[in-house]
Short mmCIF file of C-alpha atoms in Angstrom, two decimals:
data_model
loop_
_atom_site.label_atom_id
_atom_site.label_comp_id
_atom_site.label_asym_id
_atom_site.label_seq_id
_atom_site.Cartn_x
_atom_site.Cartn_y
_atom_site.Cartn_z
CA MET A 1 82.98 117.46 245.53
CA ALA A 2 85.07 117.35 242.36
CA PHE A 3 86.59 114.18 240.95
CA HIS A 4 89.90 113.05 242.50
CA HIS A 5 92.56 110.65 241.27
CA THR A 6 92.17 107.07 242.41
CA SER A 7 94.99 104.61 242.97
CA ASP A 8 93.98 102.32 240.10
CA ILE A 9 93.80 105.09 237.45
CA LYS A 10 97.13 106.75 236.71
CA PRO A 11 97.78 109.70 234.35
CA PHE A 12 99.12 108.77 230.92
CA ALA A 13 102.87 109.09 230.56
CA GLU A 14 102.43 110.47 227.03
CA LYS A 15 99.61 112.85 226.17
CA ILE A 16 96.51 111.52 224.44
CA TRP A 17 95.55 114.11 221.82
CA LEU A 18 92.16 115.12 220.52
CA SER A 19 93.18 114.37 216.92
CA SER A 20 96.78 114.57 215.77
CA PRO A 21 98.36 113.84 212.37
CA THR A 22 98.98 110.18 211.50
CA MET A 23 101.89 109.74 209.11
CA HIS A 24 102.62 106.62 207.05
CA GLY A 25 105.92 107.24 205.23
CA GLU A 26 104.84 108.07 201.69
CA GLU A 27 104.49 111.71 202.74
CA ALA A 28 108.26 112.08 203.12
CA LYS A 29 108.86 110.42 199.75
CA TYR A 30 106.69 112.92 197.91
CA MET A 31 108.11 115.87 199.84
CA MET A 32 111.62 114.76 198.88
CA GLU A 33 110.47 114.39 195.28
CA ALA A 34 109.54 118.08 195.35
CA TYR A 35 112.92 118.88 196.90
CA ASN A 36 114.98 116.73 194.54
CA THR A 37 113.23 118.07 191.43
CA ASN A 38 113.42 121.64 192.79
CA TRP A 39 109.64 122.11 192.46
CA MET A 40 109.36 123.84 195.84
CA SER A 41 106.87 126.57 194.93
CA THR A 42 103.18 126.57 194.01
CA VAL A 43 103.44 124.35 190.92
CA GLY A 44 104.53 120.74 190.56
CA LYS A 45 103.49 117.11 190.22
CA ASN A 46 102.25 116.76 193.80
CA LEU A 47 99.75 119.58 193.26
CA ASP A 48 98.57 118.11 189.96
CA GLU A 49 98.12 114.68 191.53
CA ILE A 50 96.19 115.72 194.63
CA GLU A 51 93.85 117.96 192.63
CA LYS A 52 93.13 115.06 190.29
CA GLN A 53 92.76 112.44 193.02
CA ILE A 54 90.57 114.48 195.38
CA ALA A 55 88.30 115.65 192.54
CA GLU A 56 87.80 112.02 191.47
CA PHE A 57 87.21 110.85 195.03
CA VAL A 58 84.67 113.53 195.91
CA GLY A 59 82.98 113.32 192.52
CA VAL A 60 83.56 116.80 191.14
CA LYS A 61 85.24 117.86 187.93
CA TYR A 62 87.77 120.36 189.27
CA ALA A 63 89.84 120.99 192.39
CA VAL A 64 92.14 123.88 193.29
CA ALA A 65 94.68 123.27 196.07
CA LEU A 66 95.03 126.25 198.42
CA SER A 67 97.04 127.23 201.47
CA ALA A 68 94.21 126.55 203.95
CA GLY A 69 90.59 125.55 204.20
CA THR A 70 89.95 129.14 205.26
CA ALA A 71 91.45 130.35 201.97
CA ALA A 72 89.10 128.03 200.10
CA LEU A 73 86.13 129.33 202.08
CA HIS A 74 87.16 132.92 201.46
CA LEU A 75 87.44 132.50 197.70
CA ALA A 76 84.23 130.45 197.59
CA THR A 77 82.37 133.21 199.45
CA LYS A 78 83.93 135.90 197.27
CA LEU A 79 82.94 133.97 194.14
CA ALA A 80 79.39 133.45 195.39
CA GLY A 81 79.09 137.17 196.05
CA GLU A 82 80.41 138.06 192.61
CA LYS A 83 77.99 135.62 190.96
CA VAL A 84 75.00 137.18 192.72
CA TYR A 85 75.97 140.83 193.12
CA GLY A 86 78.63 141.46 190.48
CA GLN A 87 82.30 142.38 190.63
CA ALA A 88 83.26 144.58 193.57
CA ARG A 89 85.52 147.62 193.59
CA PRO A 90 89.06 146.92 194.84
CA TYR A 91 88.31 148.40 198.27
CA GLU A 92 84.96 146.62 198.72
CA GLY A 93 83.91 143.02 199.26
CA THR A 94 81.56 141.22 196.88
CA CYS A 95 78.96 140.74 199.64
CA GLN A 96 78.92 144.36 200.80
CA SER A 97 76.03 144.98 203.21
CA ARG A 98 74.25 141.81 202.04
CA LYS A 99 72.64 139.29 204.39
CA ILE A 100 74.36 135.87 204.14
CA LEU A 101 72.64 132.94 205.89
CA CYS A 102 75.20 130.84 207.79
CA SER A 103 75.53 127.78 210.01
CA ASP A 104 75.64 128.90 213.63
CA LEU A 105 77.29 125.92 215.35
CA THR A 106 80.66 125.82 213.59
CA PHE A 107 84.24 127.08 213.73
CA ASP A 108 84.59 130.74 212.86
CA ALA A 109 86.62 129.97 209.71
CA SER A 110 83.26 129.09 208.12
CA ILE A 111 81.90 132.55 208.83
CA ASN A 112 84.77 135.04 208.82
CA PRO A 113 85.01 135.07 204.99
CA VAL A 114 81.57 136.71 204.97
CA ALA A 115 83.14 139.57 206.95
CA TYR A 116 86.20 139.55 204.67
CA GLU A 117 83.79 140.26 201.81
CA ASP A 118 81.90 142.94 203.77
CA GLY A 119 78.75 140.85 204.16
CA GLU A 120 76.54 140.48 207.23
CA ALA A 121 76.19 136.94 208.56
CA VAL A 122 72.71 135.95 209.69
CA PHE A 123 73.04 132.76 211.72
CA VAL A 124 70.69 129.82 211.36
CA ASP A 125 70.14 127.65 214.43
CA THR A 126 71.06 123.99 214.77
CA GLU A 127 68.88 120.88 215.05
CA TYR A 128 69.45 118.01 217.47
CA ASP A 129 69.31 115.20 214.87
CA THR A 130 72.72 115.96 213.31
CA TRP A 131 73.95 119.06 215.18
CA ASN A 132 73.91 120.86 211.82
CA MET A 133 71.81 123.64 210.26
CA ASP A 134 68.10 123.18 210.93
CA PRO A 135 66.07 123.11 207.68
CA ILE A 136 63.02 124.50 209.47
CA ALA A 137 65.08 127.40 210.83
CA LEU A 138 66.56 127.97 207.35
CA GLU A 139 63.06 128.24 205.89
CA LYS A 140 62.18 130.73 208.60
CA ALA A 141 65.35 132.71 207.80
CA PHE A 142 64.32 133.01 204.15
CA GLU A 143 60.86 134.11 205.28
CA LEU A 144 62.44 136.91 207.32
CA TYR A 145 65.19 137.72 204.81
CA PRO A 146 63.82 136.85 201.34
CA GLU A 147 66.59 138.94 199.76
CA ALA A 148 69.27 136.47 200.98
CA LYS A 149 70.87 134.62 198.06
CA ILE A 150 73.89 132.88 199.64
CA VAL A 151 73.93 130.14 202.30
CA VAL A 152 77.14 129.01 204.05
CA LEU A 153 76.53 125.45 205.19
CA ALA A 154 78.95 123.46 207.41
CA HIS A 155 78.98 119.75 208.32
CA LEU A 156 79.91 119.46 211.99
CA TYR A 157 82.52 116.99 213.28
CA GLY A 158 82.33 114.87 210.13
CA THR A 159 78.55 114.36 210.14
CA PRO A 160 76.55 115.50 207.08
CA GLY A 161 73.64 117.84 207.63
CA LYS A 162 70.18 117.20 206.16
CA ILE A 163 71.47 118.00 202.70
CA GLU A 164 68.43 116.98 200.69
CA GLU A 165 66.12 119.24 202.67
CA LEU A 166 68.58 122.12 202.86
CA LYS A 167 69.33 122.05 199.12
CA GLU A 168 65.63 121.94 198.25
CA ILE A 169 65.02 125.06 200.36
CA CYS A 170 67.98 126.90 198.83
CA ASP A 171 66.96 125.95 195.29
CA ARG A 172 63.40 127.12 195.89
CA HIS A 173 64.65 130.50 197.10
CA GLY A 174 67.26 130.84 194.35
CA ALA A 175 70.19 130.81 196.80
CA LEU A 176 73.72 129.58 196.13
CA ILE A 177 75.39 127.21 198.63
CA VAL A 178 78.93 127.51 199.92
CA GLU A 179 79.50 124.03 201.35
CA ASP A 180 82.03 123.84 204.17
CA ALA A 181 83.11 120.19 204.21
CA ALA A 182 86.37 120.98 206.05
CA GLU A 183 85.56 118.48 208.80
CA SER A 184 83.72 115.90 206.70
CA LEU A 185 86.01 114.72 203.88
CA GLY A 186 85.01 111.12 203.17
CA ALA A 187 81.51 111.43 204.66
CA LYS A 188 78.61 110.42 202.41
CA TYR A 189 74.93 111.32 202.10
CA LEU A 190 72.13 109.46 200.31
CA TYR A 191 70.88 112.11 197.90
CA HIS A 192 67.94 111.23 195.64
CA GLY A 193 68.82 107.54 196.03
CA GLU A 194 72.54 107.98 195.26
CA TRP A 195 75.39 108.01 197.78
CA LYS A 196 77.46 111.17 197.26
CA GLU A 197 80.44 112.65 199.07
CA THR A 198 80.21 115.83 201.10
CA GLY A 199 82.05 118.54 199.24
CA SER A 200 80.02 117.87 196.10
CA PHE A 201 76.64 119.32 197.07
CA GLY A 202 77.23 123.05 197.05
CA ASP A 203 77.66 125.49 194.22
CA PHE A 204 81.11 126.13 195.74
CA ASN A 205 82.72 123.50 197.98
CA CYS A 206 85.62 123.54 200.43
CA ILE A 207 87.69 120.97 202.32
CA SER A 208 90.62 121.24 204.76
CA PHE A 209 93.93 119.44 205.26
CA ASN A 210 94.68 121.14 208.59
CA GLY A 211 96.89 119.22 211.01
CA ASN A 212 94.04 117.66 212.97
CA LYS A 213 91.79 116.68 210.04
CA ILE A 214 90.99 113.14 208.81
CA ILE A 215 93.95 113.43 206.42
CA THR A 216 96.43 116.26 206.58
CA GLY A 217 99.07 118.24 204.78
CA SER A 218 100.02 119.94 208.08
CA SER A 219 98.06 122.79 206.50
CA GLY A 220 96.21 123.37 203.26
CA GLY A 221 92.74 123.19 201.81
CA MET A 222 90.93 122.82 198.52
CA PHE A 223 88.19 124.46 196.48
CA LEU A 224 85.96 121.96 194.63
CA THR A 225 83.57 122.61 191.75
CA ASP A 226 82.04 121.26 188.55
CA SER A 227 82.66 124.59 186.80
CA LYS A 228 85.92 125.08 184.90
CA GLU A 229 85.24 128.81 184.83
CA ASP A 230 84.96 128.94 188.62
CA ALA A 231 88.06 126.78 189.12
CA ASP A 232 90.07 129.01 186.79
CA LYS A 233 88.85 132.13 188.58
CA VAL A 234 89.79 130.77 192.03
CA ARG A 235 93.17 129.62 190.74
CA LYS A 236 93.80 133.12 189.36
CA TRP A 237 92.70 134.89 192.54
CA SER A 238 94.90 132.55 194.62
CA THR A 239 98.01 133.61 192.66
CA GLN A 240 97.57 137.39 193.01
CA SER A 241 95.21 137.74 190.01
CA ARG A 242 97.99 138.18 187.49
CA GLU A 243 96.80 139.03 183.97
CA ALA A 244 98.20 137.66 180.72
CA ALA A 245 100.82 140.35 180.10
CA PRO A 246 104.63 140.33 179.83
CA TRP A 247 104.78 142.30 183.10
CA TYR A 248 102.91 141.99 186.37
CA GLN A 249 99.51 143.41 185.58
CA HIS A 250 96.56 143.20 187.96
CA GLU A 251 92.98 144.19 187.10
CA GLU A 252 91.32 142.76 190.22
CA ILE A 253 92.31 142.01 193.80
CA GLY A 254 94.30 138.80 194.30
CA TYR A 255 95.69 136.74 197.16
CA ASN A 256 98.70 134.59 197.97
CA TYR A 257 96.57 131.51 198.68
CA ARG A 258 98.07 128.76 196.51
CA MET A 259 99.27 125.56 198.22
CA SER A 260 102.97 124.74 197.91
CA ASN A 261 104.12 121.61 196.10
CA VAL A 262 105.86 120.51 199.32
CA ILE A 263 102.66 120.59 201.38
CA ALA A 264 100.91 118.86 198.48
CA GLY A 265 103.44 116.04 198.88
CA VAL A 266 102.20 115.41 202.41
CA VAL A 267 98.58 115.37 201.22
CA ARG A 268 99.52 113.05 198.33
CA GLY A 269 101.01 110.58 200.79
CA GLN A 270 97.91 110.75 203.01
CA ILE A 271 95.20 110.22 200.38
CA PRO A 272 95.62 106.41 200.14
CA TYR A 273 94.91 106.18 203.88
CA LEU A 274 91.71 108.22 204.01
CA GLN A 275 89.38 105.23 204.23
CA GLU A 276 91.61 103.53 206.79
CA HIS A 277 91.51 106.64 208.97
CA ILE A 278 87.70 106.78 208.68
CA GLU A 279 87.40 103.14 209.75
CA GLN A 280 89.70 103.73 212.73
CA LYS A 281 87.68 106.78 213.76
CA LYS A 282 84.46 104.78 213.53
CA VAL A 283 85.85 102.13 215.88
CA ILE A 284 86.67 104.89 218.37
CA TYR A 285 83.12 106.27 218.12
CA GLU A 286 81.54 102.84 218.61
CA ARG A 287 83.80 102.04 221.58
CA TYR A 288 82.76 105.26 223.30
CA LYS A 289 79.11 104.55 222.53
CA GLU A 290 79.35 101.09 224.09
CA GLY A 291 81.39 102.32 227.05
CA PHE A 292 78.89 105.08 227.88
CA LYS A 293 75.71 103.03 227.47
CA ASN A 294 74.93 103.15 231.21
CA LEU A 295 75.78 106.85 231.59
CA PRO A 296 73.27 109.71 231.19
CA VAL A 297 74.96 110.85 227.96
CA LYS A 298 74.49 110.42 224.21
CA MET A 299 77.02 110.45 221.37
CA ASN A 300 76.94 113.07 218.62
CA PRO A 301 74.09 111.81 216.40
CA TYR A 302 73.70 111.01 212.72
CA ASP A 303 71.04 109.53 210.44
CA ALA A 304 72.31 105.99 209.79
CA GLU A 305 69.89 105.50 206.89
CA LYS A 306 70.83 108.63 204.93
CA SER A 307 74.39 109.43 205.98
CA ILE A 308 77.78 107.86 206.62
CA PRO A 309 79.94 110.20 208.73
CA ASN A 310 83.72 110.18 208.63
CA PHE A 311 83.62 110.11 212.48
CA TRP A 312 86.36 112.76 212.63
CA LEU A 313 85.58 113.68 216.24
CA SER A 314 83.59 111.66 218.74
CA CYS A 315 81.51 113.86 221.03
CA LEU A 316 79.05 113.38 223.84
CA ILE A 317 76.18 115.43 225.17
CA ILE A 318 75.08 115.09 228.79
CA ASP A 319 71.39 114.52 229.49
CA GLU A 320 69.82 117.70 230.78
CA GLU A 321 68.79 116.21 234.12
CA ALA A 322 72.34 114.86 234.63
CA MET A 323 74.02 118.26 234.35
CA CYS A 324 75.57 119.63 237.50
CA ARG A 325 75.56 123.39 237.91
CA GLN A 326 77.93 125.08 235.47
CA ILE A 327 78.44 128.69 234.49
CA ARG A 328 80.70 130.16 231.80
CA ASP A 329 81.74 133.66 230.88
CA ASP A 330 83.82 134.59 227.83
CA ARG A 331 87.06 133.23 229.28
CA LYS A 332 86.43 130.96 232.26
CA ALA A 333 84.03 128.34 233.56
CA LEU A 334 82.98 127.24 237.05
CA TYR A 335 80.95 124.26 238.22
CA ILE A 336 79.68 122.66 241.40
CA SER A 337 80.11 118.90 241.43
CA GLU A 338 77.02 116.89 242.32
CA LYS A 339 76.67 113.18 243.00
CA GLY A 340 75.50 111.29 239.91
CA LYS A 341 75.92 114.37 237.72
CA SER A 342 78.66 116.10 235.76
CA CYS A 343 79.23 118.81 233.16
CA PRO A 344 81.63 119.58 230.29
CA THR A 345 83.87 121.71 232.51
CA GLU A 346 84.32 118.92 235.07
CA ILE A 347 84.98 116.31 232.37
CA LEU A 348 87.51 118.47 230.52
CA GLU A 349 89.34 119.51 233.70
CA THR A 350 89.47 115.87 234.78
CA LEU A 351 90.86 114.72 231.43
CA VAL A 352 93.64 117.31 231.76
CA LYS A 353 94.64 115.74 235.10
CA TYR A 354 95.19 112.47 233.24
CA ASN A 355 97.21 114.09 230.43
CA VAL A 356 94.33 113.81 227.95
CA GLU A 357 93.11 116.48 225.51
CA GLY A 358 89.40 117.11 225.11
CA ARG A 359 87.62 120.26 224.00
CA PRO A 360 84.30 122.05 224.38
CA ILE A 361 81.85 121.90 221.50
CA TRP A 362 82.27 124.84 219.12
CA LYS A 363 80.79 127.93 220.73
CA PRO A 364 77.93 129.07 218.46
CA MET A 365 78.73 132.03 216.28
CA HIS A 366 75.86 134.14 217.61
CA MET A 367 77.41 133.85 221.09
CA GLN A 368 80.85 135.03 219.95
CA PRO A 369 81.71 138.58 221.09
CA MET A 370 82.36 139.85 217.56
CA TYR A 371 79.04 138.51 216.25
CA ARG A 372 76.74 139.07 219.23
CA MET A 373 74.82 141.83 217.49
CA HIS A 374 74.14 139.66 214.43
CA GLU A 375 70.77 138.03 213.99
CA CYS A 376 70.29 134.33 214.72
CA ILE A 377 67.16 132.58 213.44
CA GLY A 378 65.54 129.54 215.04
CA ARG A 379 62.44 127.61 214.10
CA ASP A 380 60.18 130.29 215.54
CA GLY A 381 62.12 133.29 214.28
CA SER A 382 64.75 135.47 215.90
CA LEU A 383 66.50 134.18 219.00
CA ARG A 384 67.18 137.75 220.13
CA ALA A 385 65.02 139.61 222.68
CA LYS A 386 62.55 136.76 223.05
CA THR A 387 62.01 136.80 226.80
CA ASN A 388 59.59 139.02 228.68
CA ALA A 389 59.84 140.03 232.32
CA TYR A 390 56.05 139.85 232.68
CA ILE A 391 55.21 136.81 230.52
CA ALA A 392 56.50 133.28 231.14
CA GLY A 393 58.32 131.46 228.37
CA GLY A 394 61.28 131.86 226.08
CA VAL A 395 62.80 130.49 222.90
CA ALA A 396 64.75 127.33 222.11
CA ASP A 397 68.41 128.00 221.29
CA VAL A 398 69.61 124.58 220.19
CA GLY A 399 73.18 125.56 219.37
CA ALA A 400 73.66 127.17 222.76
CA ASP A 401 72.24 124.09 224.46
CA ILE A 402 74.59 121.70 222.65
CA PHE A 403 77.52 123.97 223.53
CA GLN A 404 76.42 124.03 227.17
CA ARG A 405 76.12 120.23 227.51
CA GLY A 406 78.56 118.86 224.93
CA VAL A 407 82.18 117.65 224.95
CA CYS A 408 84.60 116.75 222.14
CA LEU A 409 86.32 113.54 223.21
CA PRO A 410 89.88 112.44 222.41
CA SER A 411 89.54 110.84 218.97
CA ASP A 412 93.13 110.30 217.87
CA ASN A 413 93.34 107.23 215.65
CA LYS A 414 96.67 106.28 217.24
CA MET A 415 94.98 105.89 220.63
CA THR A 416 94.91 102.23 221.64
CA ALA A 417 91.80 100.37 222.81
CA GLU A 418 93.35 100.10 226.28
CA GLN A 419 93.98 103.84 226.43
CA GLN A 420 90.45 104.61 225.31
CA GLU A 421 88.96 102.22 227.87
CA LYS A 422 90.91 104.03 230.57
CA ILE A 423 89.56 107.38 229.34
CA ILE A 424 86.04 105.96 229.44
CA GLU A 425 86.58 104.93 233.09
CA VAL A 426 87.84 108.42 233.96
CA ILE A 427 84.71 110.00 232.44
CA LYS A 428 82.44 107.49 234.19
CA ALA A 429 84.02 108.47 237.50
CA CYS A 430 82.96 112.07 236.93
CA PHE A 431 79.33 110.94 237.36
CA GLU A 432 79.91 109.03 240.61
#
């Protein structure tokens, strides 16, 4: 039978969120500075400062503040397509009909820009070590699609992928990397003996300041690069591609993607607290790990020798033999509770009863209705049509497996130790 409330565990009076903004006070000061100086549009000191500070922190030469991480990813993908395939006509995308190799286990903002630019995403399966793109599957994807020249690479939940291996494969195949570091600002990877920040490894790099990220502007994102030419191009595209003329003249398609100086004020006030937020998130991760040590679950993994996550979201994955029966369609999920076992649906429904927000793991892109007909490549090739009614066996779909067994846990850095311990007890009870 399903989990029921017990007398010694009461619902929280105030909701415990997955990851909500944490304000410190300086944000309001910089917003008011924009107001008082009347720099309320897409230019101003706040914008100049955050572009300078984030570029220095990440270790790149240039940063362009934009309205969202998705805007950064769009312009990065558009720029990658133009670099490889040339300038597109106004009614066509720069990746028209081209195969673009993409992370499969990610939020769709990583991938939709490929569609914006008329490209065809080919998804690359995940590996269990980091929950990120599998280098072996990427090599297989290049074997099957040697014409591919762009790779969209995301770092899941603040954990860097196997960057050294992935970059070596891309370099060998002459492919450009669009690095989606939206979830991993502040995470580091040991690259050729040097610790470097995520957001500095790709040819075109993107971060996010969405409301639930490690630091926030309530919205906003940023394009990062070592190329002044690329930064200037993205800045131009983001302000409707206006040409140097005394009137409004446009010779290529542009967008209204520039961040406002007001939003930049929030980001400016958050930047000094980035490391503090990372440390708080790490404590949350470690407390979960200790609290779950006798449960048949594991935390979202990382390579402690080669990477330092920002621990944005703590997640768990249930051991296969400890999964109760669970079935999902596109909108709903059902499960049958079993003694000593549980599943993501039971855990998430139970957390809701206690006024706690959790979430499923990102549903892999190749399982999304709009992308179901797109190819997904695993270590052994295509994941499509790999079963046979007359021959035993199948194919490993790692992303689908992590989605099936995984849960994003409440990771708000304002959650107290006592609140988290109570959440741990609630999840433990799901396995009783």
